[in-house]
Amino acid sequence: GAVVSQHPSWVICKSGTSVKIECRSLDFQATTMFWYRQFPKQSLMLMATSNEGSKATYEQGVEKDKFLINHASLTLSTLTVTSAHPEDSSFYICSASPTSSGGYEQYFGPGTRLTVT
Amino acid sequence: SQQGEEDPQALSIQEGENATMNCSYKTSINNLQWYRQNSGRGLVHLILIRSNEREKHSGRLRVTLDTSKKSSSLLITASRAADTASYFCATDRVTGRRALTFGSGTRLQVQP
């Protein structure tokens, strides 16, 4: 149980285009999901907290108009990187927190590698 | 920085030796977790230790937690080449956001 999927697992796009990444909790409901970013040989940094039915909360320095987050259901959150640039190339990882856990448990997706050319 | 620090940044050992990684964090926590990440892959959860626990074992893993020093250590005994990976500690806060704050990570290389 407690499986989180991400799609796609990797994507290559051209500079200026937009890319959507999906994060799904497969066997549980998640009121809250988190989006992290990891640059090569670095640690994970929280980008935003996604709450079902409300606006996402972004960390300082993360542009909300560039990284659009939609959490329209209890099992799906999407991250759209708009007008992607090479510096957005990174490994994006989501995690989902079961509603039943009150936010105290998190399960991570396998990550999406984004390469912007 | 909100991140915790881990040391060493990199560690190279021979198979069969023990590997110890240390993590320091900055805020009061509910629990601390350790994750492994193979190059370019997702996270694998290793072990969780709660703030009221001081030591926990899981197979070849031993984790300690010292909340007075805001530090934790991960010991991998009898290491194997397959243990080669990056290891991260992650903490959640007692108050505020529930997202995890990750340490800077230790890159472990186990030579066969």
CSV table of C-alpha atoms in Angstrom, one decimal:
chain,number,residue,atom,x,y,z
A,1,GLY,CA,0.0,0.0,0.0
A,2,ALA,CA,0.8,3.7,0.0
A,3,VAL,CA,2.0,3.9,-3.6
A,4,VAL,CA,2.7,7.3,-5.3
A,5,SER,CA,3.2,7.5,-9.0
A,6,GLN,CA,4.6,10.3,-11.2
A,7,HIS,CA,4.2,10.8,-14.9
A,8,PRO,CA,6.2,11.2,-16.9
A,9,SER,CA,9.3,9.7,-15.4
A,10,TRP,CA,11.4,11.8,-17.7
A,11,VAL,CA,10.7,14.5,-20.3
A,12,ILE,CA,12.8,16.6,-22.6
A,13,CYS,CA,11.3,19.8,-23.9
A,14,LYS,CA,12.4,22.9,-25.7
A,15,SER,CA,13.0,26.2,-24.1
A,16,GLY,CA,9.8,28.3,-23.9
A,17,THR,CA,7.4,25.4,-23.8
A,18,SER,CA,5.4,24.2,-20.8
A,19,VAL,CA,5.5,20.8,-19.2
A,20,LYS,CA,3.0,19.2,-16.9
A,21,ILE,CA,4.0,16.6,-14.3
A,22,GLU,CA,1.4,14.4,-12.6
A,23,CYS,CA,1.6,13.0,-9.1
A,24,ARG,CA,-1.0,10.4,-8.1
A,25,SER,CA,-1.7,8.6,-4.9
A,26,LEU,CA,-2.8,5.2,-6.1
A,27,ASP,CA,-4.3,3.5,-3.0
A,28,PHE,CA,-5.0,6.3,-0.6
A,29,GLN,CA,-6.5,9.8,-0.5
A,30,ALA,CA,-4.1,12.7,0.0
A,31,THR,CA,-5.4,16.1,1.1
A,32,THR,CA,-1.8,17.4,1.0
A,33,MET,CA,0.9,16.7,-1.5
A,34,PHE,CA,4.4,18.3,-1.6
A,35,TRP,CA,6.6,19.1,-4.6
A,36,TYR,CA,10.4,19.0,-4.2
A,37,ARG,CA,13.1,19.9,-6.7
A,38,GLN,CA,16.6,18.3,-6.7
A,39,PHE,CA,19.4,19.7,-8.8
A,40,PRO,CA,22.3,17.4,-9.7
A,41,LYS,CA,24.4,16.3,-6.7
A,42,GLN,CA,22.3,18.4,-4.4
A,43,SER,CA,19.6,17.6,-1.8
A,44,LEU,CA,15.8,18.0,-2.2
A,45,MET,CA,14.3,21.4,-1.7
A,46,LEU,CA,10.7,22.0,-1.0
A,47,MET,CA,9.0,24.0,-3.7
A,48,ALA,CA,5.4,24.1,-2.6
A,49,THR,CA,2.7,22.5,-0.6
A,50,SER,CA,-0.4,21.4,-2.6
A,51,ASN,CA,-3.7,21.3,-0.8
A,52,GLU,CA,-6.8,19.7,-2.4
A,53,GLY,CA,-9.4,22.3,-3.2
A,54,SER,CA,-7.3,25.4,-2.3
A,55,LYS,CA,-4.3,27.3,-3.5
A,56,ALA,CA,-0.8,25.9,-3.2
A,57,THR,CA,1.6,27.4,-0.7
A,58,TYR,CA,4.9,28.2,-2.3
A,59,GLU,CA,8.3,28.4,-0.6
A,60,GLN,CA,10.3,31.6,-0.7
A,61,GLY,CA,12.0,32.1,-4.0
A,62,VAL,CA,9.7,29.8,-6.0
A,63,GLU,CA,7.7,31.7,-8.6
A,64,LYS,CA,4.1,30.7,-8.4
A,65,ASP,CA,3.3,31.9,-11.9
A,66,LYS,CA,6.0,29.8,-13.3
A,67,PHE,CA,5.3,26.6,-11.4
A,68,LEU,CA,1.6,26.2,-11.5
A,69,ILE,CA,0.1,23.6,-9.1
A,70,ASN,CA,-3.3,22.1,-9.3
A,71,HIS,CA,-4.7,19.7,-6.7
A,72,ALA,CA,-8.1,19.1,-8.1
A,73,SER,CA,-8.8,15.8,-6.5
A,74,LEU,CA,-7.7,13.8,-3.4
A,75,THR,CA,-5.5,11.6,-5.5
A,76,LEU,CA,-4.0,13.9,-8.1
A,77,SER,CA,-1.7,16.9,-8.0
A,78,THR,CA,-0.1,18.4,-11.1
A,79,LEU,CA,2.9,20.7,-11.5
A,80,THR,CA,3.1,22.7,-14.7
A,81,VAL,CA,6.5,24.3,-15.5
A,82,THR,CA,5.5,27.2,-17.7
A,83,SER,CA,7.9,28.7,-20.3
A,84,ALA,CA,10.6,26.3,-19.3
A,85,HIS,CA,14.2,27.3,-19.5
A,86,PRO,CA,17.4,25.3,-19.2
A,87,GLU,CA,17.9,26.3,-15.6
A,88,ASP,CA,14.6,24.6,-14.8
A,89,SER,CA,16.2,21.3,-15.7
A,90,SER,CA,16.0,19.2,-12.6
A,91,PHE,CA,14.6,16.2,-10.8
A,92,TYR,CA,11.1,16.9,-9.6
A,93,ILE,CA,9.8,14.7,-6.8
A,94,CYS,CA,6.4,14.7,-5.2
A,95,SER,CA,5.2,13.2,-2.0
A,96,ALA,CA,1.7,12.6,-0.8
A,97,SER,CA,0.4,12.6,2.8
A,98,PRO,CA,-2.5,10.3,3.5
A,99,THR,CA,-5.5,12.2,4.8
A,100,SER,CA,-5.9,9.7,7.5
A,101,SER,CA,-2.4,10.4,8.9
A,102,GLY,CA,-3.2,14.0,9.6
A,103,GLY,CA,-0.1,15.0,7.6
A,104,TYR,CA,2.4,13.0,9.7
A,105,GLU,CA,3.2,10.4,7.0
A,106,GLN,CA,4.6,11.0,3.5
A,107,TYR,CA,5.1,8.7,0.6
A,108,PHE,CA,7.3,9.7,-2.3
A,109,GLY,CA,6.9,9.3,-6.0
A,110,PRO,CA,9.7,8.0,-8.1
A,111,GLY,CA,10.5,11.5,-9.5
A,112,THR,CA,10.4,13.1,-12.9
A,113,ARG,CA,13.6,14.2,-14.7
A,114,LEU,CA,13.1,17.3,-16.7
A,115,THR,CA,15.6,18.4,-19.3
A,116,VAL,CA,15.1,21.7,-21.1
A,117,THR,CA,17.1,22.2,-24.2
B,1,SER,CA,19.5,27.7,4.9
B,2,GLN,CA,16.6,25.6,6.1
B,3,GLN,CA,18.4,22.4,5.4
B,4,GLY,CA,20.3,20.4,7.9
B,5,GLU,CA,23.8,19.5,7.4
B,6,GLU,CA,25.3,16.0,6.9
B,7,ASP,CA,28.8,14.8,7.2
B,8,PRO,CA,30.8,13.6,5.6
B,9,GLN,CA,29.7,14.8,2.2
B,10,ALA,CA,31.3,11.8,0.7
B,11,LEU,CA,32.5,8.5,2.1
B,12,SER,CA,34.4,5.7,0.4
B,13,ILE,CA,34.9,2.4,2.2
B,14,GLN,CA,35.6,-1.2,1.4
B,15,GLU,CA,32.9,-3.9,1.4
B,16,GLY,CA,32.5,-5.4,4.8
B,17,GLU,CA,33.4,-2.2,6.6
B,18,ASN,CA,30.9,-0.1,8.6
B,19,ALA,CA,29.7,3.3,7.4
B,20,THR,CA,28.6,6.1,9.7
B,21,MET,CA,26.9,9.2,8.5
B,22,ASN,CA,25.9,12.2,10.7
B,23,CYS,CA,23.0,14.6,10.4
B,24,SER,CA,22.4,17.9,12.2
B,25,TYR,CA,19.2,19.8,12.1
B,26,LYS,CA,17.9,23.2,13.3
B,27,THR,CA,14.4,23.0,14.7
B,28,SER,CA,12.4,20.9,17.1
B,29,ILE,CA,11.1,17.8,15.4
B,30,ASN,CA,8.4,15.1,15.6
B,31,ASN,CA,10.6,12.6,14.0
B,32,LEU,CA,13.7,12.1,11.8
B,33,GLN,CA,13.9,9.8,8.8
B,34,TRP,CA,16.7,8.5,6.7
B,35,TYR,CA,16.4,7.9,3.0
B,36,ARG,CA,18.6,6.3,0.3
B,37,GLN,CA,18.8,7.5,-3.2
B,38,ASN,CA,20.5,5.7,-6.0
B,39,SER,CA,21.9,7.9,-8.7
B,40,GLY,CA,19.2,9.5,-10.7
B,41,ARG,CA,16.4,7.5,-8.9
B,42,GLY,CA,13.7,8.1,-6.4
B,43,LEU,CA,13.9,8.0,-2.6
B,44,VAL,CA,13.9,4.8,-0.7
B,45,HIS,CA,12.7,5.1,2.9
B,46,LEU,CA,15.1,3.4,5.3
B,47,ILE,CA,14.0,4.1,8.9
B,48,LEU,CA,12.1,6.6,11.0
B,49,ILE,CA,13.0,7.5,14.6
B,50,ARG,CA,10.7,9.5,16.8
B,51,SER,CA,11.8,12.4,18.9
B,52,ASN,CA,11.2,10.4,22.1
B,53,GLU,CA,13.4,7.6,20.9
B,54,ARG,CA,17.2,7.5,21.2
B,55,GLU,CA,18.2,4.5,19.1
B,56,LYS,CA,16.5,2.2,16.5
B,57,HIS,CA,17.7,-0.8,14.6
B,58,SER,CA,16.5,-2.3,11.3
B,59,GLY,CA,18.6,-5.1,9.8
B,60,ARG,CA,22.1,-3.7,9.2
B,61,LEU,CA,21.0,-0.2,10.0
B,62,ARG,CA,21.3,1.5,13.3
B,63,VAL,CA,20.1,5.0,13.9
B,64,THR,CA,20.6,7.2,16.9
B,65,LEU,CA,19.0,10.5,17.8
B,66,ASP,CA,20.1,13.1,20.2
B,67,THR,CA,17.5,15.8,20.4
B,68,SER,CA,19.6,17.9,22.9
B,69,LYS,CA,22.3,18.2,20.2
B,70,LYS,CA,19.8,18.2,17.3
B,71,SER,CA,21.8,15.4,15.7
B,72,SER,CA,21.4,11.9,14.4
B,73,SER,CA,23.6,9.2,13.0
B,74,LEU,CA,23.1,6.4,10.6
B,75,LEU,CA,25.3,3.4,10.9
B,76,ILE,CA,25.4,0.7,8.1
B,77,THR,CA,27.2,-2.4,9.3
B,78,ALA,CA,29.0,-4.9,7.1
B,79,SER,CA,28.5,-2.7,4.0
B,80,ARG,CA,27.9,-4.1,0.5
B,81,ALA,CA,28.6,-2.7,-2.9
B,82,ALA,CA,24.8,-2.4,-3.3
B,83,ASP,CA,24.8,0.1,-0.5
B,84,THR,CA,26.5,2.6,-2.8
B,85,ALA,CA,24.1,5.5,-2.9
B,86,SER,CA,23.4,8.9,-1.4
B,87,TYR,CA,21.9,9.0,2.0
B,88,PHE,CA,19.7,11.8,3.3
B,89,CYS,CA,18.2,12.6,6.7
B,90,ALA,CA,14.9,14.4,6.7
B,91,THR,CA,13.0,16.0,9.6
B,92,ASP,CA,9.5,17.4,10.0
B,93,ARG,CA,8.7,20.2,12.4
B,94,VAL,CA,6.7,20.1,15.5
B,95,THR,CA,4.8,23.1,14.3
B,96,GLY,CA,4.1,24.7,11.0
B,97,ARG,CA,4.4,22.9,7.7
B,98,ARG,CA,4.4,19.1,7.5
B,99,ALA,CA,6.8,19.0,4.6
B,100,LEU,CA,10.2,17.4,5.2
B,101,THR,CA,13.4,19.3,5.4
B,102,PHE,CA,16.3,17.3,4.0
B,103,GLY,CA,19.9,17.3,5.0
B,104,SER,CA,22.6,18.0,2.4
B,105,GLY,CA,23.3,14.2,2.0
B,106,THR,CA,26.2,11.9,2.2
B,107,ARG,CA,27.4,10.1,-1.0
B,108,LEU,CA,28.6,6.6,0.0
B,109,GLN,CA,30.8,4.5,-2.2
B,110,VAL,CA,31.4,0.9,-1.2
B,111,GLN,CA,34.3,-0.6,-3.1
B,112,PRO,CA,33.9,-4.3,-3.8
